[in-house]
Short mmCIF file of C-alpha atoms in Angstrom, two decimals:
data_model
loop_
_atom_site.label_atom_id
_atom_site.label_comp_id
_atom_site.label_asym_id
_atom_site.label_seq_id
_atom_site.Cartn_x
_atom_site.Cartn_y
_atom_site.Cartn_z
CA UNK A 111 -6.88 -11.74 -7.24
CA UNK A 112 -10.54 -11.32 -5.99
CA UNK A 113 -12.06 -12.58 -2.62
CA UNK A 114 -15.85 -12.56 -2.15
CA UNK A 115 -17.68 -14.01 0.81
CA UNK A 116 -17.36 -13.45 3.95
CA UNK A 117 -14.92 -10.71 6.24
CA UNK A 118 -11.80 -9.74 4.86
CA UNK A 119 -8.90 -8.85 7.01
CA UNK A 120 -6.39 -7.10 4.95
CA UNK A 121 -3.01 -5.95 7.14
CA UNK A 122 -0.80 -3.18 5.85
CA UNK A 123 2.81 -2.26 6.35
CA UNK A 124 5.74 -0.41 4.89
CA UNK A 125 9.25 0.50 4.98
CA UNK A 126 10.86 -2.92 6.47
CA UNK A 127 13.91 -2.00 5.22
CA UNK A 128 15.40 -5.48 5.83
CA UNK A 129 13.77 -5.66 9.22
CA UNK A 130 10.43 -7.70 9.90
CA UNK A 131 10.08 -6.83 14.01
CA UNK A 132 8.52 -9.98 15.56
CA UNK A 133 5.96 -8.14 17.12
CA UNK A 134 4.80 -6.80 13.45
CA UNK A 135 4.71 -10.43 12.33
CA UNK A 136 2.48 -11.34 15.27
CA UNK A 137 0.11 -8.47 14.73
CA UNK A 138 -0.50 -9.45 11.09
CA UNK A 139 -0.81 -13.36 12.06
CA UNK A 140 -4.45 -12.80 11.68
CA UNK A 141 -4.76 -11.31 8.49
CA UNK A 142 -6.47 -12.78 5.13
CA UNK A 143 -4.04 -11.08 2.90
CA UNK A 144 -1.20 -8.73 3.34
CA UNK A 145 0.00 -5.98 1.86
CA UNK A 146 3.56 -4.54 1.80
CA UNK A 147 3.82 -0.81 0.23
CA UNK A 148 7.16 -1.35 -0.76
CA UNK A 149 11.29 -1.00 0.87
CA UNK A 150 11.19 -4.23 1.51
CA UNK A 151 14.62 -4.61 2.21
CA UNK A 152 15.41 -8.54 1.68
CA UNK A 153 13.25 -11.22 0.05
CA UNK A 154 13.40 -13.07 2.93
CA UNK A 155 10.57 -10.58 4.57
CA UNK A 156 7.96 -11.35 1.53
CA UNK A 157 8.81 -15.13 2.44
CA UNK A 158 7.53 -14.49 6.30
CA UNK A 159 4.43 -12.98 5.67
CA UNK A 160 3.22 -15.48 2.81
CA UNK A 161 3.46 -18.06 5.41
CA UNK A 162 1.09 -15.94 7.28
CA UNK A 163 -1.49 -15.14 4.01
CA UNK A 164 -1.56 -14.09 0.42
CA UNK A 165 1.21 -10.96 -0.09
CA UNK A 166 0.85 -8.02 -2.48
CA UNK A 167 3.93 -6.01 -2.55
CA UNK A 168 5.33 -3.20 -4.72
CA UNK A 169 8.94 -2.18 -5.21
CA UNK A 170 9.69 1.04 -3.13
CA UNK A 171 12.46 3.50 -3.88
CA UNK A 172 15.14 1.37 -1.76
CA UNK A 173 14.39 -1.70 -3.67
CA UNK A 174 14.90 -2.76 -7.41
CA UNK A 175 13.18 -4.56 -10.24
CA UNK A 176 13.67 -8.55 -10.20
CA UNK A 177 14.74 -7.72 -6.58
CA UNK A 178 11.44 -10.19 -5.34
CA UNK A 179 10.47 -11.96 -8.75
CA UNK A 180 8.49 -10.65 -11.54
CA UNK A 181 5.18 -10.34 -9.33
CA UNK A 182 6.27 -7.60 -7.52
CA UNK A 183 6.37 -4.19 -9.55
CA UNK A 184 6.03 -0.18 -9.08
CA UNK A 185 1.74 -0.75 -9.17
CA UNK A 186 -0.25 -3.45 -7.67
CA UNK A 187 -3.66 -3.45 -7.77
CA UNK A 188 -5.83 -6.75 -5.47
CA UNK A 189 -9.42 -6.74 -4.96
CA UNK A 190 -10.61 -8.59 -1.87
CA UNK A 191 -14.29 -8.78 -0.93
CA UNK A 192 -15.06 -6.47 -3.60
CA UNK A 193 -12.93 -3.45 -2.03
CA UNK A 194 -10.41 -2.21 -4.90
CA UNK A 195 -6.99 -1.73 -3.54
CA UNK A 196 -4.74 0.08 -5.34
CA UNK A 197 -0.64 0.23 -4.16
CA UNK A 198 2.42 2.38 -5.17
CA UNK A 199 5.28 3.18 -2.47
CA UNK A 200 5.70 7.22 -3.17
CA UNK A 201 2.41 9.41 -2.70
CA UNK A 202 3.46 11.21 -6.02
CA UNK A 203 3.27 7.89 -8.17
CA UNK A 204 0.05 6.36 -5.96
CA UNK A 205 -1.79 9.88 -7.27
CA UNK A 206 -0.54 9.19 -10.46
CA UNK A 207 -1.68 5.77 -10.15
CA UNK A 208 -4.91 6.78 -9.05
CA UNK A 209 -5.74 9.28 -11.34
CA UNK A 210 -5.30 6.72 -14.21
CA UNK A 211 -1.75 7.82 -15.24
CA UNK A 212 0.15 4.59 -14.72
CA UNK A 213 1.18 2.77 -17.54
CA UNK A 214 3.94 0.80 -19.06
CA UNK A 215 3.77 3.47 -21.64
CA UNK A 216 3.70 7.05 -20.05
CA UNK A 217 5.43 5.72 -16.34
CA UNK A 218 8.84 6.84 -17.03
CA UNK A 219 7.73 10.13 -18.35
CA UNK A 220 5.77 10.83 -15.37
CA UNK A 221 7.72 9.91 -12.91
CA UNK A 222 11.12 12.02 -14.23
CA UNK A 223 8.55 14.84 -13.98
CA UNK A 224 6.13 15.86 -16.79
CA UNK A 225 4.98 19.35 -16.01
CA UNK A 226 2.22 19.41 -13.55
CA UNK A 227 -0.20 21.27 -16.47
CA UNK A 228 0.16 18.00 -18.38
CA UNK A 229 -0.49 15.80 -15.09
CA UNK A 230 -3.95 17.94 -14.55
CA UNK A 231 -5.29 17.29 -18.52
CA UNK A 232 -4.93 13.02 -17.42
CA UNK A 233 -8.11 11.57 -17.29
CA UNK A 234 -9.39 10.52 -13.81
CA UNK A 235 -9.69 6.59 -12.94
CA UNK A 236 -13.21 5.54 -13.32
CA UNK A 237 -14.32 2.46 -11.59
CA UNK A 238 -17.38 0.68 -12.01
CA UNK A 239 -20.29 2.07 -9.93
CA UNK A 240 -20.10 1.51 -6.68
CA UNK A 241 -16.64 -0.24 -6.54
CA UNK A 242 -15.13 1.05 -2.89
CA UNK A 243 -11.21 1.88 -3.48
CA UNK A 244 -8.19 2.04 -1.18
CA UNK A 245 -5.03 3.79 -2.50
CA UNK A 246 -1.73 2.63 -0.48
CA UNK A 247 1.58 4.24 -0.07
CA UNK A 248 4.58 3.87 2.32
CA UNK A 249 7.97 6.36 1.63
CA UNK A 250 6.91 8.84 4.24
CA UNK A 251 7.03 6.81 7.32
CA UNK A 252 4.42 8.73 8.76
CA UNK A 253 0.68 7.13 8.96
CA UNK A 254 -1.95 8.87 7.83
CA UNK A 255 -5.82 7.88 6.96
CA UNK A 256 -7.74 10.06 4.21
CA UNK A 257 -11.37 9.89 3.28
CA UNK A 258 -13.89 11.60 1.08
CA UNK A 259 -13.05 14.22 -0.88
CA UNK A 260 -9.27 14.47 0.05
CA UNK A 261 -8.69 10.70 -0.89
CA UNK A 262 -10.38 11.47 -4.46
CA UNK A 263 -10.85 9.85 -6.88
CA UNK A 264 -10.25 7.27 -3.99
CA UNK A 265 -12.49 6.62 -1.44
CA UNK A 266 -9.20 6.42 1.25
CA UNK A 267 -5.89 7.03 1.26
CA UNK A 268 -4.01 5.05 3.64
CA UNK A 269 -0.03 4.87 4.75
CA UNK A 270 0.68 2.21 7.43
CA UNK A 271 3.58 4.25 8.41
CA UNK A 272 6.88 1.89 9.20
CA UNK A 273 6.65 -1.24 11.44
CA UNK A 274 10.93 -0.24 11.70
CA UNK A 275 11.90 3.82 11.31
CA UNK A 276 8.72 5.70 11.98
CA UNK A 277 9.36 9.28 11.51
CA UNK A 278 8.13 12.61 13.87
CA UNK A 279 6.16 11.61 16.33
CA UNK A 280 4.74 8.66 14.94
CA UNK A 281 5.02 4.86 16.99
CA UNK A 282 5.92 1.78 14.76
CA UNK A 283 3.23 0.74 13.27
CA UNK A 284 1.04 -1.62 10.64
CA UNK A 285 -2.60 -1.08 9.79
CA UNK A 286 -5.57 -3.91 9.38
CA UNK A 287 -8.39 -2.93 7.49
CA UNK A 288 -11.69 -5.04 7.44
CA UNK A 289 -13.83 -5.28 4.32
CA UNK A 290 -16.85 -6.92 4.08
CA UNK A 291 -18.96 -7.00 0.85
CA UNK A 292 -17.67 -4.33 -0.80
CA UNK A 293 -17.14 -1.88 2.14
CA UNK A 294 -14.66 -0.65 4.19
CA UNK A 295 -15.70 -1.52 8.14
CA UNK A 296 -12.85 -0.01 9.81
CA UNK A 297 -9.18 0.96 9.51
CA UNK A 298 -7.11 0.06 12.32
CA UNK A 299 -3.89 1.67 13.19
CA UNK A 300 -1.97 -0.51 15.62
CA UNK A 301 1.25 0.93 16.92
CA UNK A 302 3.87 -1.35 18.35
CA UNK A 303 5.43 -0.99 21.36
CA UNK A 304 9.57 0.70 21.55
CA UNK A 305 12.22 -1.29 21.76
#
């Protein structure tokens, strides 16, 4: 799917694990499209926040394939507004992903752990010139926002963290992240309140 025009609001979130926490849903009400970086938890989540906007959702390690329908996978890739967003639930597989790796062909392989001297010899993603890209992940249940050089061959890196079992010190949260034109305008980390 592409979206060009005007403002995109993309909102992020993670690790549901069966739970969509009102508040979440609210916070996301907003949002153009939606994207959910996998444990999911029930098909009944996906369902909410499609009446909201447009999902893209990938399988995490908690859920299983045909779990959601055939749309939702390991990989999704959506561009909105010209702003490349590339998903996978496990940091591991997102670099993988990234880095051109992921295939129907060489996933398996990769992921039961080809040596890390054959990962390095994989030939990076190229994009077209200029093309801004977001990498998501969940799994950790920690947020986190990379740029620049540490997000490469990215532009960011971006976990939302979980909207239901954040972990250390980190507040439930989901993340909204405005594009416009092919840029990134700002990430947004919105952390919901205990309860």
């Amino acid at each position: 799917m592409t979206t060009d025009g005007d403002e995109v609001l993309v909102g992020i979130l993670s690790d549901t694990h069966g739970r969509l926490p009102q508040q979440a849903y609210a916070e996301l009400a907003d949002c153009d499209h939606i994207i959910h970086a996998g444990d999911i938890g029930d098909s009944g989540i996906l369902e909410e926040l499609r009446a909201l906007a447009p999902v893209t959702a990938v399988l995490g390690n908690n859920d299983w394939y045909g779990q959601y329908g055939s749309s939702v996978e390991q990989y999704a890739t959506v561009t909105l507004d010209k702003v490349r967003f590339m998903v996978a639930h496990i940091p591991r597989d997102l670099q993988m992903f990234i880095r051109g790796a992921a295939s129907r062909a060489n996933t398996n392989a990769l992921i039961e752990g080809l040596p890390a001297k054959e990962r390095a010899k994989m030939k990076p993603l190229k994009l077209p010139d200029g093309t801004t890209t977001v990498a998501v992940h969940g799994h950790t249940h920690i947020p986190e926002i990379k740029r620049g050089a540490e997000a490469a061959p990215a532009d960011y890196i971006v976990c939302p963290g979980s909207c239901t079992y954040p972990r250390g010190s980190s507040y439930r949260c989901v993340m909204k992240i405005l594009v416009n034109d092919g840029s990134v305008e700002n990430i947004g980390l919105i952390e919901l309140t205990r309860s």
